[in-house]
Coordinates of C-alpha atoms and ligand atoms in Angstrom, one line a residue:
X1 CA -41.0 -54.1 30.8
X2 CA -38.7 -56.8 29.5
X3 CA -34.9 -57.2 30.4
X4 CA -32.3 -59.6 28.8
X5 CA -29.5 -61.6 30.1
X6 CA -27.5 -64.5 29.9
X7 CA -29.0 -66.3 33.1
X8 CA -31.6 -65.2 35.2
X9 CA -31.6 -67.1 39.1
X10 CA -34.7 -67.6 41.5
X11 CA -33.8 -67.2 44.8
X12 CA -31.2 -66.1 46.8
X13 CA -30.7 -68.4 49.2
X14 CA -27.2 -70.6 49.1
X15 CA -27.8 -72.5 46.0
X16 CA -29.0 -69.5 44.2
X17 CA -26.5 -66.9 45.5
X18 CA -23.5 -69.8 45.0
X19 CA -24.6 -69.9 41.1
X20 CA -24.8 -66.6 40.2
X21 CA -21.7 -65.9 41.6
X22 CA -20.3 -68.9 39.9
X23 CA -21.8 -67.6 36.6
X24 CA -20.9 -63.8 37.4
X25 CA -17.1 -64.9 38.0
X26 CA -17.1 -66.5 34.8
X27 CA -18.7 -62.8 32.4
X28 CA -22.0 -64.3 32.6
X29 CA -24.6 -61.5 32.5
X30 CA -26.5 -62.4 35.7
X31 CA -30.1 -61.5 37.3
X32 CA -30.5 -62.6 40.7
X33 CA -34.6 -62.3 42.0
X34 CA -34.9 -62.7 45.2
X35 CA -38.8 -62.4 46.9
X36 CA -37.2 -60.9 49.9
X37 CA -35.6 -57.5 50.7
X38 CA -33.2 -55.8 52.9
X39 CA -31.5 -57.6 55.8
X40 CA -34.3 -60.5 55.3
X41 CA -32.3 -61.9 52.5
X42 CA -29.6 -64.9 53.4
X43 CA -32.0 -65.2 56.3
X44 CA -33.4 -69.4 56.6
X45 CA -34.6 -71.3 59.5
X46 CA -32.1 -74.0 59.7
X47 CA -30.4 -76.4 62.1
X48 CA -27.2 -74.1 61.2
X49 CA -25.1 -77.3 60.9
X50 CA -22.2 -77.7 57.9
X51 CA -19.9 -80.5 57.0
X52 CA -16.1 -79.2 56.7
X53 CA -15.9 -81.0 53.4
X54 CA -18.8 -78.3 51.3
X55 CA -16.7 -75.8 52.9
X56 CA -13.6 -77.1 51.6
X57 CA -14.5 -77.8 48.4
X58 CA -16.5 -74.4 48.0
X59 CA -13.2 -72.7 49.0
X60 CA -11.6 -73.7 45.2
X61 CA -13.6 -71.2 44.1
X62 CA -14.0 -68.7 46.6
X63 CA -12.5 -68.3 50.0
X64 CA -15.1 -68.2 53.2
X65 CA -16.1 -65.5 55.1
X66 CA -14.7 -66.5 58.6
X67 CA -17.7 -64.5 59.4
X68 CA -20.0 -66.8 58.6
X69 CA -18.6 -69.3 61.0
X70 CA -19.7 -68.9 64.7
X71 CA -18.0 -72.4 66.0
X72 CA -16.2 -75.6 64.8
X73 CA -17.8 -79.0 65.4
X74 CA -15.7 -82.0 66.2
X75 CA -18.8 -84.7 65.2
X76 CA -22.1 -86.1 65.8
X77 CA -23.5 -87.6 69.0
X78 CA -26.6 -90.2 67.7
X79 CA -28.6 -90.8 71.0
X80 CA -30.8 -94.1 71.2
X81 CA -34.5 -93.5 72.2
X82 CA -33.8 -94.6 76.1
X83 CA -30.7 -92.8 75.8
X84 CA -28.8 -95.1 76.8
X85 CA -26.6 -95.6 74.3
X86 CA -24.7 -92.9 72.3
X87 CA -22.7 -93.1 69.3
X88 CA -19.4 -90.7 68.4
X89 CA -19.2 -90.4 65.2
X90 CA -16.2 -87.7 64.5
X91 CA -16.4 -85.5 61.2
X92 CA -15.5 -81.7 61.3
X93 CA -18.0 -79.0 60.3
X94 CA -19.3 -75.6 61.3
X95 CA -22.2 -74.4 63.0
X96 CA -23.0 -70.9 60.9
X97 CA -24.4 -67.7 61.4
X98 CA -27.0 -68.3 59.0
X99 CA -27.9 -64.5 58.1
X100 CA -24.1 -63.5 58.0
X101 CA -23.6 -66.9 55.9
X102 CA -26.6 -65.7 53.9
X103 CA -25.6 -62.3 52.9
X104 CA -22.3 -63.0 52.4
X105 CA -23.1 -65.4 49.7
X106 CA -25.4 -62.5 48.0
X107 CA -23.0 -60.0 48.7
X108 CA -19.7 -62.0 47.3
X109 CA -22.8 -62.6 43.9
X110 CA -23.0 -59.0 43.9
X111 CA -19.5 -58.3 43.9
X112 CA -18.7 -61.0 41.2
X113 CA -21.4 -58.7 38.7
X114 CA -24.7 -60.0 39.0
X115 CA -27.6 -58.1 39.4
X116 CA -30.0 -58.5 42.6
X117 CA -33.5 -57.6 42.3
X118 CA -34.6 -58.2 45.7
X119 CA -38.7 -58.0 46.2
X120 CA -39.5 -59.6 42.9
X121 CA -41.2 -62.8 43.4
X122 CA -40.4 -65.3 40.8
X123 CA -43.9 -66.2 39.6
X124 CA -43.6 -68.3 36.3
X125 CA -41.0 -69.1 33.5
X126 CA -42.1 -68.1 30.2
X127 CA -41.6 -70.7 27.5
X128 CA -40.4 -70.4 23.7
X129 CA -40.7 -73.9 21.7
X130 CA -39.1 -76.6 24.1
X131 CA -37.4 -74.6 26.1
X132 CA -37.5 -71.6 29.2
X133 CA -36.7 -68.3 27.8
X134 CA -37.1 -66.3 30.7
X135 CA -38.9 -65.6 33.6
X136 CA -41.9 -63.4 34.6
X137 CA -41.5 -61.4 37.7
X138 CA -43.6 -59.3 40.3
X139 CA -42.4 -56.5 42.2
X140 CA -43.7 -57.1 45.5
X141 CA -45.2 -54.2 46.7
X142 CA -46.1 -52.7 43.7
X143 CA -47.4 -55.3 41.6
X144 CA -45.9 -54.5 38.5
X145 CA -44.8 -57.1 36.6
X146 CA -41.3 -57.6 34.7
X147 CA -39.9 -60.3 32.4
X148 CA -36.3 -61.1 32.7
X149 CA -35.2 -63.0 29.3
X150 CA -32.4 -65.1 29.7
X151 CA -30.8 -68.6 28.2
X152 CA -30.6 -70.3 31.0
X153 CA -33.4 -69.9 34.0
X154 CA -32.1 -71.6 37.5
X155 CA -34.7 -72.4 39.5
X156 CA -33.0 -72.0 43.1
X157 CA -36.6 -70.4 45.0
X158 CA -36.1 -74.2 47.7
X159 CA -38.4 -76.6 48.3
X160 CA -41.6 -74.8 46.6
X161 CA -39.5 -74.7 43.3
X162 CA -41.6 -71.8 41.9
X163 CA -40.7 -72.4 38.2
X164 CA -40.0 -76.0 37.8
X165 CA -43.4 -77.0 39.4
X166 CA -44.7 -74.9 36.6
X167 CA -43.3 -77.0 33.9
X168 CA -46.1 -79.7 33.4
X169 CA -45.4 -82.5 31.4
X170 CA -41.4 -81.9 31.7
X171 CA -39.7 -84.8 33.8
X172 CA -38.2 -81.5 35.6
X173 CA -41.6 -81.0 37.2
X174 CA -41.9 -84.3 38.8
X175 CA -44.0 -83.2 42.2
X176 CA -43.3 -84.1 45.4
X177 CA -45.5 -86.1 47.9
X178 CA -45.7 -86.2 51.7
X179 CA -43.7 -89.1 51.7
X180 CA -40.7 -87.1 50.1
X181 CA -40.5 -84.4 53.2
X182 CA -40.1 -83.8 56.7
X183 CA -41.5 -80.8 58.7
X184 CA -39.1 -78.8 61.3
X185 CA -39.0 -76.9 63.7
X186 CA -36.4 -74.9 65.9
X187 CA -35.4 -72.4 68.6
X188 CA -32.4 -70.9 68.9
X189 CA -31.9 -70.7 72.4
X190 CA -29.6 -69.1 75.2
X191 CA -29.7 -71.8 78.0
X192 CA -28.7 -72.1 81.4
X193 CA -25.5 -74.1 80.5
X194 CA -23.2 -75.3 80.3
X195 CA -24.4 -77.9 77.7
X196 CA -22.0 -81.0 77.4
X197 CA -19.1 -81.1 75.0
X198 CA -20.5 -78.0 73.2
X199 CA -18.2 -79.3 70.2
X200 CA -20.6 -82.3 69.3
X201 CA -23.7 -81.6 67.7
X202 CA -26.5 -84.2 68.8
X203 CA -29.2 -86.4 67.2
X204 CA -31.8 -87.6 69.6
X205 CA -33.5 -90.6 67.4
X206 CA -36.8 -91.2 69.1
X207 CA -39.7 -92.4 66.7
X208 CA -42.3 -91.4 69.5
X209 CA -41.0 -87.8 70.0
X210 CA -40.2 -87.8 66.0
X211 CA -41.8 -89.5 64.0
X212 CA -39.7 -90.6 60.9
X213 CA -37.5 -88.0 61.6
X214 CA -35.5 -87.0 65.0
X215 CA -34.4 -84.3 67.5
X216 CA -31.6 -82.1 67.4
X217 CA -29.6 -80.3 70.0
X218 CA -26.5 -78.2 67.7
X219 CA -25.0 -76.1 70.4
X220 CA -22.9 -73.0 68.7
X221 CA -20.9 -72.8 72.3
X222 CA -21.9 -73.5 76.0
X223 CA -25.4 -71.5 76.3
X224 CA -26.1 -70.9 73.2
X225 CA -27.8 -73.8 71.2
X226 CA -30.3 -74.8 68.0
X227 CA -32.9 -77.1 69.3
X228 CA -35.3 -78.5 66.6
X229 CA -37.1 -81.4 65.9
X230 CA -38.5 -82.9 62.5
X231 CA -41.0 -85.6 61.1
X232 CA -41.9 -87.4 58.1
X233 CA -44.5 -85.3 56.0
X234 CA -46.8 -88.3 56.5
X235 CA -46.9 -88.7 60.2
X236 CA -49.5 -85.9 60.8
X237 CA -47.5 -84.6 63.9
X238 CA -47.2 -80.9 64.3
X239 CA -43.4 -80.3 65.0
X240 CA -44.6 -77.7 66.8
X241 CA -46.9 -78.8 69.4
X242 CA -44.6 -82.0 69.4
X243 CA -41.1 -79.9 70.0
X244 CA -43.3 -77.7 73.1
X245 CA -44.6 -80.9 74.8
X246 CA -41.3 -82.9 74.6
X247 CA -38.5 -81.2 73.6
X248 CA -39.0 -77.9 75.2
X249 CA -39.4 -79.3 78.7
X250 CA -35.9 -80.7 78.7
X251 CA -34.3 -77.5 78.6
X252 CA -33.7 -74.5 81.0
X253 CA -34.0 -71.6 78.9
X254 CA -33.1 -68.6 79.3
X255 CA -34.2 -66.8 76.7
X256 CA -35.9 -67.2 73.3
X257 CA -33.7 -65.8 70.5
X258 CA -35.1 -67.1 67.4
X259 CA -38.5 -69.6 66.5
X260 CA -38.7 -70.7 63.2
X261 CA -40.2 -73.7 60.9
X262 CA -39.4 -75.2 57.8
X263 CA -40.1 -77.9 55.4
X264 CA -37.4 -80.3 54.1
X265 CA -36.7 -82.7 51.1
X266 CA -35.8 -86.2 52.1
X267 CA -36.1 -88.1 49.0
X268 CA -33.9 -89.9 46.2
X269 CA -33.3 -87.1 43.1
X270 CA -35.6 -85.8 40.9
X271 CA -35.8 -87.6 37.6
X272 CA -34.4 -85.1 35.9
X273 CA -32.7 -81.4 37.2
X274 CA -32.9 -80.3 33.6
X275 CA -35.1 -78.8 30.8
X276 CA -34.3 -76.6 27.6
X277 CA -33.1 -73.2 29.2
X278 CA -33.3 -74.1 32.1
X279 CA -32.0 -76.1 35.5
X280 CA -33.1 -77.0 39.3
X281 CA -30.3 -76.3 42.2
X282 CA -30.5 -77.1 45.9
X283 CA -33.6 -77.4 47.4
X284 CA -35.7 -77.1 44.6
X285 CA -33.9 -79.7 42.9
X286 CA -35.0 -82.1 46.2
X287 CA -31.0 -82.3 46.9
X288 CA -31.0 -82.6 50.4
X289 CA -29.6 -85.1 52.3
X290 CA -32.6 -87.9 53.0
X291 CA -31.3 -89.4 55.6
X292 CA -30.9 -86.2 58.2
X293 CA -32.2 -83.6 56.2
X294 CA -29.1 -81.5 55.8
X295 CA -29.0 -79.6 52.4
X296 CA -26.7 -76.2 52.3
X297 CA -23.8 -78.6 50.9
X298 CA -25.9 -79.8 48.2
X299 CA -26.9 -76.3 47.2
X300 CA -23.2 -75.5 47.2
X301 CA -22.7 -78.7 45.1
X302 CA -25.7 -78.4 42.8
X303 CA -25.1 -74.8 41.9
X304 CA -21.5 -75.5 41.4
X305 CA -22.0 -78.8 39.4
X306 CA -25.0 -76.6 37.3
X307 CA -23.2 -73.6 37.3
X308 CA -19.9 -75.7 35.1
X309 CA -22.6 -77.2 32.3
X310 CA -24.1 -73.8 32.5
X311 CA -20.9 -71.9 31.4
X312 CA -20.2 -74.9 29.1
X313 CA -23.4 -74.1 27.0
X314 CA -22.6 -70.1 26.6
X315 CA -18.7 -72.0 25.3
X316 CA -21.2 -74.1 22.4
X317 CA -23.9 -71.7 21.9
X318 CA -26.2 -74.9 23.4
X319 CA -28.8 -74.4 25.5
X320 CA -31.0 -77.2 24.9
X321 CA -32.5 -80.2 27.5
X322 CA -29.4 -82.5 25.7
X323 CA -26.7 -79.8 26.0
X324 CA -27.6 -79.5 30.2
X325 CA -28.2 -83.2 30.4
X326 CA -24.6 -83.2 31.6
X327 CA -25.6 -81.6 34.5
X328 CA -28.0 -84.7 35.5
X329 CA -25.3 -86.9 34.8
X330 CA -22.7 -85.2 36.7
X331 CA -25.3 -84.7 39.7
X332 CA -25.9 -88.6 39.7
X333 CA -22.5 -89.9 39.5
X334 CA -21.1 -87.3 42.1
X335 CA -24.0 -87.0 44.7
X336 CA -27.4 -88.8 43.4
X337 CA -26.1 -92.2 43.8
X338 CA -25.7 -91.6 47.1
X339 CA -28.7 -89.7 47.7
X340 CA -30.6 -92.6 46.5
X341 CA -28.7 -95.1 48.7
X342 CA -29.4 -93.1 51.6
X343 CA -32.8 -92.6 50.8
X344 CA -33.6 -96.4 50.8
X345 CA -31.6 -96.3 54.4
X346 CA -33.8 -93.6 55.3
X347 CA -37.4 -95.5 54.1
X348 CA -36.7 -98.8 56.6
X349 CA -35.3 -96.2 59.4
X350 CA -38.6 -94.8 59.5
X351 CA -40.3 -98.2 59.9
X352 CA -38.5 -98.8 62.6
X353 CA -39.4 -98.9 66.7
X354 CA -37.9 -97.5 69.8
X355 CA -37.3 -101.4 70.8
X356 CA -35.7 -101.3 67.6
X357 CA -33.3 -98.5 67.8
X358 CA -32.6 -98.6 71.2
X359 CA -31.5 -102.3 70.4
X360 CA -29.8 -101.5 66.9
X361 CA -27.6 -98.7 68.5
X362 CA -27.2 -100.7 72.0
X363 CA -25.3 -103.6 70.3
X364 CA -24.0 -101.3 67.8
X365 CA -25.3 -103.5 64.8
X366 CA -24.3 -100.6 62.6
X367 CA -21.1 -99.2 64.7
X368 CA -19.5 -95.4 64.5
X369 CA -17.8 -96.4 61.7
X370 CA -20.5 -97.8 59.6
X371 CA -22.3 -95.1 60.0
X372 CA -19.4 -92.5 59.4
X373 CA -18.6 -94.9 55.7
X374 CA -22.3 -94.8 54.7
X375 CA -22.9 -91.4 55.1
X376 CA -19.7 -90.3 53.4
X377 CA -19.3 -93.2 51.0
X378 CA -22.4 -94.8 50.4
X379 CA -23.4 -98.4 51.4
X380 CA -20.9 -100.7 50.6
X381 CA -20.6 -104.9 49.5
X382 CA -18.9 -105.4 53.1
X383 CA -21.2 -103.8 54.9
X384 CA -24.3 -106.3 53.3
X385 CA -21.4 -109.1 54.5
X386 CA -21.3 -107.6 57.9
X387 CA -25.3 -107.6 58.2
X388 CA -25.4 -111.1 56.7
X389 CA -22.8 -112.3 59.3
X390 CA -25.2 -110.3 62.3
X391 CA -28.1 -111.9 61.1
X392 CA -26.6 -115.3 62.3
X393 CA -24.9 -114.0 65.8
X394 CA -27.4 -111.7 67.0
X395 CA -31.0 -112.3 67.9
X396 CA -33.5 -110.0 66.6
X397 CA -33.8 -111.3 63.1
X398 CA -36.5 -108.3 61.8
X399 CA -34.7 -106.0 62.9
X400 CA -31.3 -107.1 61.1
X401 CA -33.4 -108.1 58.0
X402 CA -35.1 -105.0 57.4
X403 CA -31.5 -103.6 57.6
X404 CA -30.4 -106.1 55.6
X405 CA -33.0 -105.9 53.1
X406 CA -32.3 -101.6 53.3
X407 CA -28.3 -102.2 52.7
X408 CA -28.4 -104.6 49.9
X409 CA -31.2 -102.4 48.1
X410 CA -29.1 -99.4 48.5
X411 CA -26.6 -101.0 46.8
X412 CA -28.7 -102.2 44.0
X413 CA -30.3 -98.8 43.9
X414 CA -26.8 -96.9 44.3
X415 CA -26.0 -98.5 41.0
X416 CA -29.4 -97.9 39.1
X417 CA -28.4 -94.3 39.5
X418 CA -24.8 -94.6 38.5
X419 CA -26.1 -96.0 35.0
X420 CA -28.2 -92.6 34.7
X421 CA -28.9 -92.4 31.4
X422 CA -26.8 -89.7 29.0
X423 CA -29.7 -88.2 27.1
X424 CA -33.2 -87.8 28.0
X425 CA -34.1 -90.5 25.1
X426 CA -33.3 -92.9 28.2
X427 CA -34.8 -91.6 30.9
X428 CA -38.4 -93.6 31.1
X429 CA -37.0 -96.9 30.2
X430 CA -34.0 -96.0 33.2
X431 CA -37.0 -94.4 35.9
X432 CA -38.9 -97.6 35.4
X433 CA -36.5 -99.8 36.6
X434 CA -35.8 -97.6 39.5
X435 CA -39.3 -97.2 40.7
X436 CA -39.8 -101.0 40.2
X437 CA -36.4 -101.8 42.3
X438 CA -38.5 -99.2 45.2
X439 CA -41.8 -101.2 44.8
X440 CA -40.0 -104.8 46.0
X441 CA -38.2 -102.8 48.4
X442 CA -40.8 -101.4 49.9
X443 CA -42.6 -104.7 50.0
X444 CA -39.8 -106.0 51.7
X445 CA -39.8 -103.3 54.8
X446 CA -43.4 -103.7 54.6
X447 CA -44.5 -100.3 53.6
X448 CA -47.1 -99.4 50.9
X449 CA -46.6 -99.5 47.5
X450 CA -46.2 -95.8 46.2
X451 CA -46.6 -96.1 41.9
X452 CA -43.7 -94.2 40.2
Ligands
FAD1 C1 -35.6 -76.4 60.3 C2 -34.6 -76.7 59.3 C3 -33.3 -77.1 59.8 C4 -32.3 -77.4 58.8 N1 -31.1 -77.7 59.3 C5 -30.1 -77.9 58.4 C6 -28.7 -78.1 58.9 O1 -28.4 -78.0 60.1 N2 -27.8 -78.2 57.9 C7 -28.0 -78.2 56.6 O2 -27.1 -78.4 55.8 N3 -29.3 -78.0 56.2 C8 -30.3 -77.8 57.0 N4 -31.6 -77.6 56.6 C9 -31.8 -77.6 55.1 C10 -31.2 -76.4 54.5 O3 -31.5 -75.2 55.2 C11 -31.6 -76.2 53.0 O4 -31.4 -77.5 52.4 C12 -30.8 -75.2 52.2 O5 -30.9 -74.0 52.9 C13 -31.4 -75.1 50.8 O6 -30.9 -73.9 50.2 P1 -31.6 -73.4 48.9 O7 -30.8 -72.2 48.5 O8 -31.8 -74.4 47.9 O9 -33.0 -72.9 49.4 P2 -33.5 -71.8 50.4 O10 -32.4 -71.5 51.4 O11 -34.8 -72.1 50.9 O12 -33.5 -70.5 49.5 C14 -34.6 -70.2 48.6 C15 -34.6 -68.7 48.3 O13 -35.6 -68.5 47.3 C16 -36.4 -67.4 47.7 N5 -37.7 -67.6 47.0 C17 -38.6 -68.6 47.2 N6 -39.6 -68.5 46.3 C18 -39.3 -67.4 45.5 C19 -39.9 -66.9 44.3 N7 -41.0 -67.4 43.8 N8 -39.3 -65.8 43.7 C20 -38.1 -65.3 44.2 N9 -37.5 -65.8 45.3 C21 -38.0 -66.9 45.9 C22 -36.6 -67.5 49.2 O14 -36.9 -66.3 49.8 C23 -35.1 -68.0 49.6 O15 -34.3 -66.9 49.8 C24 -32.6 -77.3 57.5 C25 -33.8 -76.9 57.0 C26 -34.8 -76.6 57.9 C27 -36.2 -76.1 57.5

């Protein structure tokens, strides 16, 4: 059986559901697979944790279910490994109740016109010429197979990215190594409370408990809290043994109300998000945040960056790799620069010691504020002035040149990806002096070299 469309989406998750409702709005004839059915879809193990600013910006286009919300959060406490020291760092968000989130979002697609077939696995794009003209499809129980043609294919199936890993030879399938991810794990929990200033979400860095990654405790109120804990893909620690023997203990628990795992990007972009017919959203575009992992705001912002070049091309009739190029470009100059700053941040954070941290938050070499700016606006020339000026006051010159070495990279880096180059014709020349800028980096912080 074959069925046409305009655009066919894998995956229903938020950067999937977010697009095809974006596309849907806007008269686009929309298929939406999704491998799951019933009340599983919208459902994702996940810290729960949203910053105010996605939802803001996703309300232009369509107003939040105050459903989805279960409780605000004020900011972040980031606890040093002895725990003696503890960072505020204020910033509104949400913690979310992740299936109502999730169904919402399917249900609002839905609503808009597209068409969900839920229980089709995604299994491979089909290819005409240079580009994706459609996707071939399983019904799960059944077996039986469908192909969904379309002009544009969005691969939105997270990290596995069923179709673009499919794509050999096409920047678009670039793969992911250990290095690039982190492993979670996390229980919701009702505890014997009440837990402190419920309001605060908290970040336990520890590199002996986490390895490369860190500890979470996101309380939605009181008693009620999503404890997790994740670690570089590279450290060969099971998050789960690791969250039972450490993190578990902590806590008086009352009862267990959800276990769950999950593996997360935490890399700089992919070279490219794009091919002819076809585009990478959210987690199967590696958008996540690097630095904590955090990646429903960048499938909100993918899809809706995609979603915008997608429309564009039905305008022109253009649905080749140079007429969705604008969606790389876009991607880079709104979010990938930063993503790549903060993946350089995140590289010499996992080189670094207890000694280290517990000194580097103790004397605050990177204050509340610093942190609050790089997160939000990227690394800065005066914050590279403010670690040069450290380096001279404080002892512990490793320490402050690794994070030296990190901020003034960042910046370099940051840049590389705001000259992103406007057609593909560009792109090896550009990626080659990216990866070299990562090689003396990672020299620098002694790590490895990794090859492009
Ligand atoms: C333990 C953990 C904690 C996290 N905590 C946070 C947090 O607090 N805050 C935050 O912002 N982010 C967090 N994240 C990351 C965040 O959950 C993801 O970045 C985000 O959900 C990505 O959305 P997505 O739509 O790209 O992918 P997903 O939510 O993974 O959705 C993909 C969808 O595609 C479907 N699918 C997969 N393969 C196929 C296929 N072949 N065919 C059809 N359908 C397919 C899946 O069933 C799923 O519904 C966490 C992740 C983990 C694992």
């Amino acid at each position: 059986m074959s069925l046409k469309f305009d655009v066919v989406v894998a995956g229903a998750g938020t950067a999937g559901a977010y697009a095809s409702y974006l596309l849907a709005r806007a008269g686009l004839r929309v298929a939406l697979l999704e491998a799951r059915a019933g009340d599983q879809i919208g459902v994702k193990v996940c810290g729960d944790a949203l910053g105010a600013h996605h939802v803001e910006r996703m309300s232009r286009y369509l107003t939040p279910n105050p459903r989805a919300f279960k409780s605000k959060i004020a900011g972040v406490e980031l606890v040093s490994p002895d725990e003696s020291a503890r960072l505020v760092i204020r910033g509104e968000g949400y913690m979310l109740d992740r299936a109502a989130w999730g169904s919402w979002l399917v249900g609002e697609a839905v609503r808009a016109g597209a068409e969900l077939y839920e229980g089709y696995i995604a299994a491979a794009p089909t290819v005409s010429g240079s580009s994706v003209a459609g996707v071939e499809a399983v019904k799960k129980r059944e077996g039986t197979r469908v192909e969904l043609r379309a002009r544009v294919v969005v691969d939105a199936t997270g990290l596995g990215g069923a179709l673009r890993t499919k794509l050999a030879g096409w920047p678009v399938s670039e793969p992911l190594s250990p290095e690039d991810v982190s492993h979670a794990y996390r229980e919701i929990l009702s505890v014997d409370g009440p837990v402190e200033r419920p309001e605060y979400i908290k970040i336990f860095l520890n590199a002996e408990v986490a390895p490369g990654g860190y500890w979470w405790l996101f309380p939605y109120d009181s008693s009620t809290v999503n404890v997790g804990l994740g670690v570089w893909g590279i450290s060969g620690v099971n998050p789960v043994e690791r969250f039972r023997q450490r993190v578990l203990p902590r806590l008086r628990v009352r009862a267990r109300i959800h276990a769950g795992g999950g593996v997360v990007p935490t890399r700089r972009p992919l070279k490219s998000l794009v091919g002819g017919g076809f585009v990478a959203v959210g987690d199967a575009a590696a958008a996540a945040n690097p630095l904590h992992g955090g990646g429903i705001g960048q499938a909100l912002l993918s899809a809706e960056l995609s979603s915008r070049v997608i429309i564009r091309a039905f305008e022109t009739g253009d649905f080749s790799e140079r007429a969705l190029w604008e969606y790389n470009v876009l991607y880079m100059r709104e979010w990938g620069h930063r993503q790549a700053q903060l993946d350089v941040m995140r590289l010499m954070l996992q080189t670094l010691s207890n000694d280290d941290l517990n000194y580097g938050l103790s004397r605050r070499v990177l204050g509340e504020g610093d942190i609050l700016d790089v997160s939000s606006r990227g690394v800065s020339p005066s914050l590279v002035e403010k670690l040069r000026a450290a380096l001279q006051l404080l002892g512990r010159p490793s320490l402050l040149l690794k994070l030296l070495a990190a901020a003034q990279y960042a910046s370099r880096i940051g840049e590389l990806y705001m000259e992103y180059p406007e057609s593909s014709a560009g792109l090896e020349p550009w990626h080659a002096r990216v990866a070299s800028a990562y090689e003396e980096y990672r020299r620098k912080i002694g790590l490895e070299p990794r090859g492009a």
